[in-house]
N, CA, C and O atoms as a DFTB+ gen file, in Angstrom:
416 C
 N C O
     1  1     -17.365      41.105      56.864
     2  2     -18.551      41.883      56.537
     3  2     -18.333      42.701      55.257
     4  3     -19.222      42.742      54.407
     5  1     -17.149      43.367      55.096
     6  2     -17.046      43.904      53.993
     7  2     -16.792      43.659      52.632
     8  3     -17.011      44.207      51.552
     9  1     -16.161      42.470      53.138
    10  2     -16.018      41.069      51.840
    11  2     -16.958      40.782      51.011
    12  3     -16.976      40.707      49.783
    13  1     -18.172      40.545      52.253
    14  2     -19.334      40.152      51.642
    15  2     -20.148      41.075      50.907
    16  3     -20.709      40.749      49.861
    17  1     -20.227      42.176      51.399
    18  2     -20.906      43.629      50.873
    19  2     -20.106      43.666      49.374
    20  3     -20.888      43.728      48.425
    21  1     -18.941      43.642      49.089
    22  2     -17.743      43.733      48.124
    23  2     -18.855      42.268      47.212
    24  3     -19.840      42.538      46.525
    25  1     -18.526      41.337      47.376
    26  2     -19.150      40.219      46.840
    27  2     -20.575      40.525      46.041
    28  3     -20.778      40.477      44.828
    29  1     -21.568      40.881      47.201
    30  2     -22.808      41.372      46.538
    31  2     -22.541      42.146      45.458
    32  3     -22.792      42.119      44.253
    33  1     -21.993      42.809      46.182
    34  2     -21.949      44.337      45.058
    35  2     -21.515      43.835      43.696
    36  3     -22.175      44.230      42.735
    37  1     -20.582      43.089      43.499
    38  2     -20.332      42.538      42.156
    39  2     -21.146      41.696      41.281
    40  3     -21.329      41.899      40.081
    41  1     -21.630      40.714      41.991
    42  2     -23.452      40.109      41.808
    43  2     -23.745      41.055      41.207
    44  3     -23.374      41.311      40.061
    45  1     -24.567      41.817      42.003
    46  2     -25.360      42.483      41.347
    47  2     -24.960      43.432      40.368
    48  3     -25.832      44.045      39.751
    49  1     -23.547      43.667      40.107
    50  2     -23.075      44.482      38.700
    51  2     -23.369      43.610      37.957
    52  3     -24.119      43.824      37.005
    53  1     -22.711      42.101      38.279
    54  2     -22.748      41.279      36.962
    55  2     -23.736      41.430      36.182
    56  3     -23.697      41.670      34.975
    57  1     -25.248      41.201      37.295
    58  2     -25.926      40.988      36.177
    59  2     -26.770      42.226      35.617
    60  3     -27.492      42.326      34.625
    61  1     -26.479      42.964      36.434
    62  2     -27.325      44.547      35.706
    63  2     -26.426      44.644      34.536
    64  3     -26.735      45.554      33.767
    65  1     -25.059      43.715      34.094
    66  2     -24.259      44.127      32.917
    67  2     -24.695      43.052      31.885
    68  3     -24.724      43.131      30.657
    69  1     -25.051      41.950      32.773
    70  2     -25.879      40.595      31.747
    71  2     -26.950      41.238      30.744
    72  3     -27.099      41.153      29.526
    73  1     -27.901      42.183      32.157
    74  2     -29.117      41.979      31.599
    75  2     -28.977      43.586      30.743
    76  3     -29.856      43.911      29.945
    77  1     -28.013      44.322      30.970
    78  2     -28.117      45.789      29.844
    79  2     -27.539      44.983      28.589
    80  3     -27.591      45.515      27.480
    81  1     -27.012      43.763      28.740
    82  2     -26.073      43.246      27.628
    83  2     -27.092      42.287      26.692
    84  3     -26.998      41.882      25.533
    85  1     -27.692      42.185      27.308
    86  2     -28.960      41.103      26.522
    87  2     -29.820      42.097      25.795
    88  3     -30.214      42.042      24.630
    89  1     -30.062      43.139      26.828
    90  2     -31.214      44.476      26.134
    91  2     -30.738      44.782      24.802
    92  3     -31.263      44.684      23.693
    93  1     -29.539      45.201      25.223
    94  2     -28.770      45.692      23.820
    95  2     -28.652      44.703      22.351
    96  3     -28.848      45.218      21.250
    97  1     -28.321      43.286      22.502
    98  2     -28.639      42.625      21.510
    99  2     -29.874      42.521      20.835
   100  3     -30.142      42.649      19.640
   101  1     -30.898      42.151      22.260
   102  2     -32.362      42.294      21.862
   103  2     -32.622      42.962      20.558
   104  3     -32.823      42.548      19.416
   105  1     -32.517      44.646      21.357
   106  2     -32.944      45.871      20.495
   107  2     -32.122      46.129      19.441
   108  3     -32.204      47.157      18.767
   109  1     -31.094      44.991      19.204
   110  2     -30.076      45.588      17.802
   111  2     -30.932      44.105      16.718
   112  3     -31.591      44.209      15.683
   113  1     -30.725      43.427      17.148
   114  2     -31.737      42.292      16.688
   115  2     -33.493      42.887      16.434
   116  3     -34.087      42.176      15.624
   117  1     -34.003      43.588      16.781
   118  2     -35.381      44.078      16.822
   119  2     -34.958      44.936      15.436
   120  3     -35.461      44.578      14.371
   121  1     -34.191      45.874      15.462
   122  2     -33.903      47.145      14.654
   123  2     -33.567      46.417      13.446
   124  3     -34.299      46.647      12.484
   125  1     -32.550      45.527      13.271
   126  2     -32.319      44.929      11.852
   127  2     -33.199      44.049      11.299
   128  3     -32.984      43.595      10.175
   129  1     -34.316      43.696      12.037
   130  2     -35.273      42.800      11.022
   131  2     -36.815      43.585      11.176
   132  3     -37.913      43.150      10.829
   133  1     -36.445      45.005      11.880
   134  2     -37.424      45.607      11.700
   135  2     -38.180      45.821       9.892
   136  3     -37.686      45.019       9.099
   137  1     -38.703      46.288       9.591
   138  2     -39.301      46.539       8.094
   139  2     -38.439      47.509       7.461
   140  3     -37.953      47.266       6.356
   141  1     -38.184      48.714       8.144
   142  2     -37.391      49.681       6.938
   143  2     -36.235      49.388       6.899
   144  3     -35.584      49.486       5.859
   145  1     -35.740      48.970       8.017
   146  2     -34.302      48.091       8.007
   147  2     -33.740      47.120       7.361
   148  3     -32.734      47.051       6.657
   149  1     -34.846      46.083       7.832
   150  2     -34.412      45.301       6.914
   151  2     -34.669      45.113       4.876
   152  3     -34.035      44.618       3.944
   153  1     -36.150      45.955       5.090
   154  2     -35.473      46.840       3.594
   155  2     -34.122      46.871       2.887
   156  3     -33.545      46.297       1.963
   157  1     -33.878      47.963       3.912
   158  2     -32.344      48.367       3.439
   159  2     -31.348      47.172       3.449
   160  3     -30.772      46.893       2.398
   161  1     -31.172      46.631       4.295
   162  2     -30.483      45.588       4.391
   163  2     -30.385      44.447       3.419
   164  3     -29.405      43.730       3.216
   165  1     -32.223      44.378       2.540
   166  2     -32.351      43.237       2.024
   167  2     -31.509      44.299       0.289
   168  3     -30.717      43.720      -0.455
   169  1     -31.918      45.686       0.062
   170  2     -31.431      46.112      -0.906
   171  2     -30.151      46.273      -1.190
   172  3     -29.766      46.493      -2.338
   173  1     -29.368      46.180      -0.175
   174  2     -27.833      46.776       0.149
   175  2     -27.418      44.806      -0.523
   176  3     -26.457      44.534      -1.243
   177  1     -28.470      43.769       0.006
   178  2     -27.752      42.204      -0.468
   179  2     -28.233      41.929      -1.528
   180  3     -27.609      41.168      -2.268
   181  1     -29.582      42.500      -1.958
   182  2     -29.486      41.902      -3.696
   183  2     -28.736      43.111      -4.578
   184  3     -28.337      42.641      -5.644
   185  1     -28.504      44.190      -4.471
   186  2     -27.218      44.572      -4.991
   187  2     -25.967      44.497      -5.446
   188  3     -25.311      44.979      -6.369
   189  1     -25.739      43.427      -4.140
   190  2     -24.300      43.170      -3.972
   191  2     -23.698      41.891      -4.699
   192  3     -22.636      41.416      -5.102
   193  1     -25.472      41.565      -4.579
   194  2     -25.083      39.575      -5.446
   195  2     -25.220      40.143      -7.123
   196  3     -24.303      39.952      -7.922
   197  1     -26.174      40.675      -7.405
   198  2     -26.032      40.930      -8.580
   199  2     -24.801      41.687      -9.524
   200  3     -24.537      41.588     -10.722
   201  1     -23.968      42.755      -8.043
   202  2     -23.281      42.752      -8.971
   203  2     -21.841      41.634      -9.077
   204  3     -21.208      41.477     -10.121
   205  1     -21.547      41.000      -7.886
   206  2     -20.669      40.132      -7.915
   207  2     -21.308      38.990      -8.675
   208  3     -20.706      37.990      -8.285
   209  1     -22.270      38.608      -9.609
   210  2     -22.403      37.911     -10.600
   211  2     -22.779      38.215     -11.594
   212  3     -23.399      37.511     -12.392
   213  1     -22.274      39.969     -11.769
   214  2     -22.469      40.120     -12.793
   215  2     -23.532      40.636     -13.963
   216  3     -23.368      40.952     -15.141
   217  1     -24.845      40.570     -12.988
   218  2     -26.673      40.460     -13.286
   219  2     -26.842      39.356     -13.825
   220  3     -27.527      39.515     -14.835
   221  1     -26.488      38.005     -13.624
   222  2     -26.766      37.282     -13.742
   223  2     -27.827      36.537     -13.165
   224  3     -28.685      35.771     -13.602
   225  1     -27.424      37.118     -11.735
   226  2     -28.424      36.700     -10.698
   227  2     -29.178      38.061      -9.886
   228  3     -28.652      38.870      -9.121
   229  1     -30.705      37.969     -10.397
   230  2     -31.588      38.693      -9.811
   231  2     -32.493      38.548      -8.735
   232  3     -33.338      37.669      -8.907
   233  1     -32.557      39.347      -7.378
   234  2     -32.996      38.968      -6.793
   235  2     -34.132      39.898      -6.614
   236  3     -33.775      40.986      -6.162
   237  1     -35.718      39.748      -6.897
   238  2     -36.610      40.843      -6.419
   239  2     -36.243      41.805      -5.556
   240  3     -35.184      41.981      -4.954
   241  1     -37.167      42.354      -5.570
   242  2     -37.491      43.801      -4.619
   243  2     -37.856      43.252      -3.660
   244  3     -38.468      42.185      -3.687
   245  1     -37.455      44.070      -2.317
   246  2     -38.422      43.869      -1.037
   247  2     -39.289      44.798      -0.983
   248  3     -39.410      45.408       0.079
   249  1     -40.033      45.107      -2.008
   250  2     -40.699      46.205      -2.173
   251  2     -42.405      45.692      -2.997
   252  3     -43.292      46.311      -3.583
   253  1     -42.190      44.380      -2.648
   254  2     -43.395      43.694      -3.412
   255  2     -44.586      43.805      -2.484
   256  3     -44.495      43.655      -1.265
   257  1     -45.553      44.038      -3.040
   258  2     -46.614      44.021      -1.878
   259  2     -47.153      42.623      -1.668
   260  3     -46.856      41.553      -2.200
   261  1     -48.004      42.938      -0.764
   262  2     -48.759      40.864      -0.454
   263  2     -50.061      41.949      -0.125
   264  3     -50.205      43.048       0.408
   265  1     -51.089      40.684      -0.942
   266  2     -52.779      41.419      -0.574
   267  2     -53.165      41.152       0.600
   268  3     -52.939      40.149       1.277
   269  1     -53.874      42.255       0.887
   270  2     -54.140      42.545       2.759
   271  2     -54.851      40.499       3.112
   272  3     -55.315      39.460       2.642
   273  1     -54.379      41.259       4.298
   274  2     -54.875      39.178       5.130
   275  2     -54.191      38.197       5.045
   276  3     -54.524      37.137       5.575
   277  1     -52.859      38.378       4.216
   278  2     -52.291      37.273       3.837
   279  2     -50.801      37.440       4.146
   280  3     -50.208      38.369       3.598
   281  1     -50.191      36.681       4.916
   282  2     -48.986      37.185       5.644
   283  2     -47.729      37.172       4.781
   284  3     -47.896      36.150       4.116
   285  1     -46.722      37.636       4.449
   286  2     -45.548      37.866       3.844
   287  2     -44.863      36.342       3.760
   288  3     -45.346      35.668       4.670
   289  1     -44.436      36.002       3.412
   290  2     -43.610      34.552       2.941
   291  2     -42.243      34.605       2.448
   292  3     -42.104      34.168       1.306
   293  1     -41.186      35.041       3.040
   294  2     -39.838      35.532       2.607
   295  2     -39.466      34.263       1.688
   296  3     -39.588      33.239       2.362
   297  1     -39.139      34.050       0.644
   298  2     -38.261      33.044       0.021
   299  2     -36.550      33.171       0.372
   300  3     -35.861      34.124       0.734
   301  1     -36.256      31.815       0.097
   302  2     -34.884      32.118       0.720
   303  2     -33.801      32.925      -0.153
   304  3     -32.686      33.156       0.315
   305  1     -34.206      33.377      -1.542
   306  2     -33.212      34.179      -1.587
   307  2     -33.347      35.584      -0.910
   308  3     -32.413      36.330      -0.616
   309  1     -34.567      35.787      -0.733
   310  2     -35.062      37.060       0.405
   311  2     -34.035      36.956       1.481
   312  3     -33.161      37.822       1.471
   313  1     -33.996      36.119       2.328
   314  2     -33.554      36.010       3.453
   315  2     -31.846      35.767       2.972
   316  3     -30.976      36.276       3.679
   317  1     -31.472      34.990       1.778
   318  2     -29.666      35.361       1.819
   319  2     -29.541      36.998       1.152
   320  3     -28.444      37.529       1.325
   321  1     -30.470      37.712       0.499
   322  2     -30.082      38.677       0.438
   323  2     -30.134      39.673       1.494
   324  3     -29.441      40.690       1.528
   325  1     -31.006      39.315       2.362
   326  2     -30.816      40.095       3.866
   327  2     -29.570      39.939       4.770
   328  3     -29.104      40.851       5.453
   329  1     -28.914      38.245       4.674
   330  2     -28.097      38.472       5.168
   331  2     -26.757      38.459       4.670
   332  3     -25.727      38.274       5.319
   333  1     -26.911      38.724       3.171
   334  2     -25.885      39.140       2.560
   335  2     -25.502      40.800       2.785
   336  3     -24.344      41.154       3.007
   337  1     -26.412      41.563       2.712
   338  2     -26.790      43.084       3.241
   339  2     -26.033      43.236       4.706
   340  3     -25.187      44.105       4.914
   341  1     -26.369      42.470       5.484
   342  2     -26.032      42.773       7.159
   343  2     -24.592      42.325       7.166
   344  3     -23.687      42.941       7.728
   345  1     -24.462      41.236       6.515
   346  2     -22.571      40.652       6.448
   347  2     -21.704      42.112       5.572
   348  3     -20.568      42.529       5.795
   349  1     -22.478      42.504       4.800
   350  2     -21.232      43.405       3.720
   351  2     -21.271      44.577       4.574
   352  3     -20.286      45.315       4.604
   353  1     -22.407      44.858       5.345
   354  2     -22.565      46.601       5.905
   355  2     -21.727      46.046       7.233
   356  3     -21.236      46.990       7.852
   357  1     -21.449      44.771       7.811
   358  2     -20.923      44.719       9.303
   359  2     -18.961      44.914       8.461
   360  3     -18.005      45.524       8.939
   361  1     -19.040      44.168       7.220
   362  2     -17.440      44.058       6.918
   363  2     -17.214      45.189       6.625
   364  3     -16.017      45.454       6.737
   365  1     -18.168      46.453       6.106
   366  2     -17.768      47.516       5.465
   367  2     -17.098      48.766       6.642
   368  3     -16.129      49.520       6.539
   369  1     -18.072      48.569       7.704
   370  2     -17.095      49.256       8.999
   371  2     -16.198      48.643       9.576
   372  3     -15.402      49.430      10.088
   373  1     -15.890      47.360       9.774
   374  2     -14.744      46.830       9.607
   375  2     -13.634      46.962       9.568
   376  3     -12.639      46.903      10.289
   377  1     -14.059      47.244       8.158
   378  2     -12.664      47.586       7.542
   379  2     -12.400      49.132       7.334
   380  3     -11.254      49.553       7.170
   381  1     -13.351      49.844       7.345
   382  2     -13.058      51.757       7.458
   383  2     -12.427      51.623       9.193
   384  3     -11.310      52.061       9.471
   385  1     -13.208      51.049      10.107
   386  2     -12.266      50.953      11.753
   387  2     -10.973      50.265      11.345
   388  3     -10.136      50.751      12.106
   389  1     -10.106      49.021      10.211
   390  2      -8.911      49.139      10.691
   391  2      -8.107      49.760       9.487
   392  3      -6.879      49.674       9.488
   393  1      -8.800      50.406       8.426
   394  2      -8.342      51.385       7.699
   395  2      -8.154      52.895       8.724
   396  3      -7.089      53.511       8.741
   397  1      -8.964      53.182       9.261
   398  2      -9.212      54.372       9.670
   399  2      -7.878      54.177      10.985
   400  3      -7.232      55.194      11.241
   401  1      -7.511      52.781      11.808
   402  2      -7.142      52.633      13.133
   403  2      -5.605      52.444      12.036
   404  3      -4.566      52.877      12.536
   405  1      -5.530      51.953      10.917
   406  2      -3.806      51.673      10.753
   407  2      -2.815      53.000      10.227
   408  3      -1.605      52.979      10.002
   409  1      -3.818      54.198      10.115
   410  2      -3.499      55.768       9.789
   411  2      -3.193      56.163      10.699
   412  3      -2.293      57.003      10.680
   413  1      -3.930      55.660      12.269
   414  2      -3.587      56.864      13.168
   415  2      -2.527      56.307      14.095
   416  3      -2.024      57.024      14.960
């Protein structure tokens, strides 16, 4: 009897840990392709290309407007500079966590 109670009980952690674990991606996934986010994100990657080539390579603003009624159309350097933005800001704590972890 208590085995089984023991058993449930872990069931049902599992998946209240599945499903807080899915929430959490969800809403981190929601937040980075939100609009001001990904803003930032898309400015932090055409920054980064331009300057690792130098200004050779320009990538617009995400700051362009589109006339009302007509839906946004990311081109793909839009979208590698977004996820050029999210790759350099994920390596940049990174590396301050094993800069910061090989001090202490």
């Amino acid at each position: 009897m208590v085995d089984e109670l023991g058993e449930v009980v872990v069931d049902v952690a599992g998946a209240v840990f599945r499903h807080a674990g899915g929430l959490v991606v969800d809403l981190t996934v929601d937040h980075i392709f939100s609009r001001h986010t990904a803003r930032f994100f898309h400015g932090v990657g055409r920054r980064l290309i331009a300057m690792l080539t130098l200004g050779r390579t320009r990538i617009p603003t995400s700051l362009r407007t589109v006339p009302k009624g007509v839906s946004a159309r990311p081109r793909r350097s839009d979208w590698l500079a977004l996820w050029v933005g999210i790759l350099f800001w994920i390596a940049l704590f990174f590396a301050i966590g094993l800069g910061v972890s090989h001090f202490l």
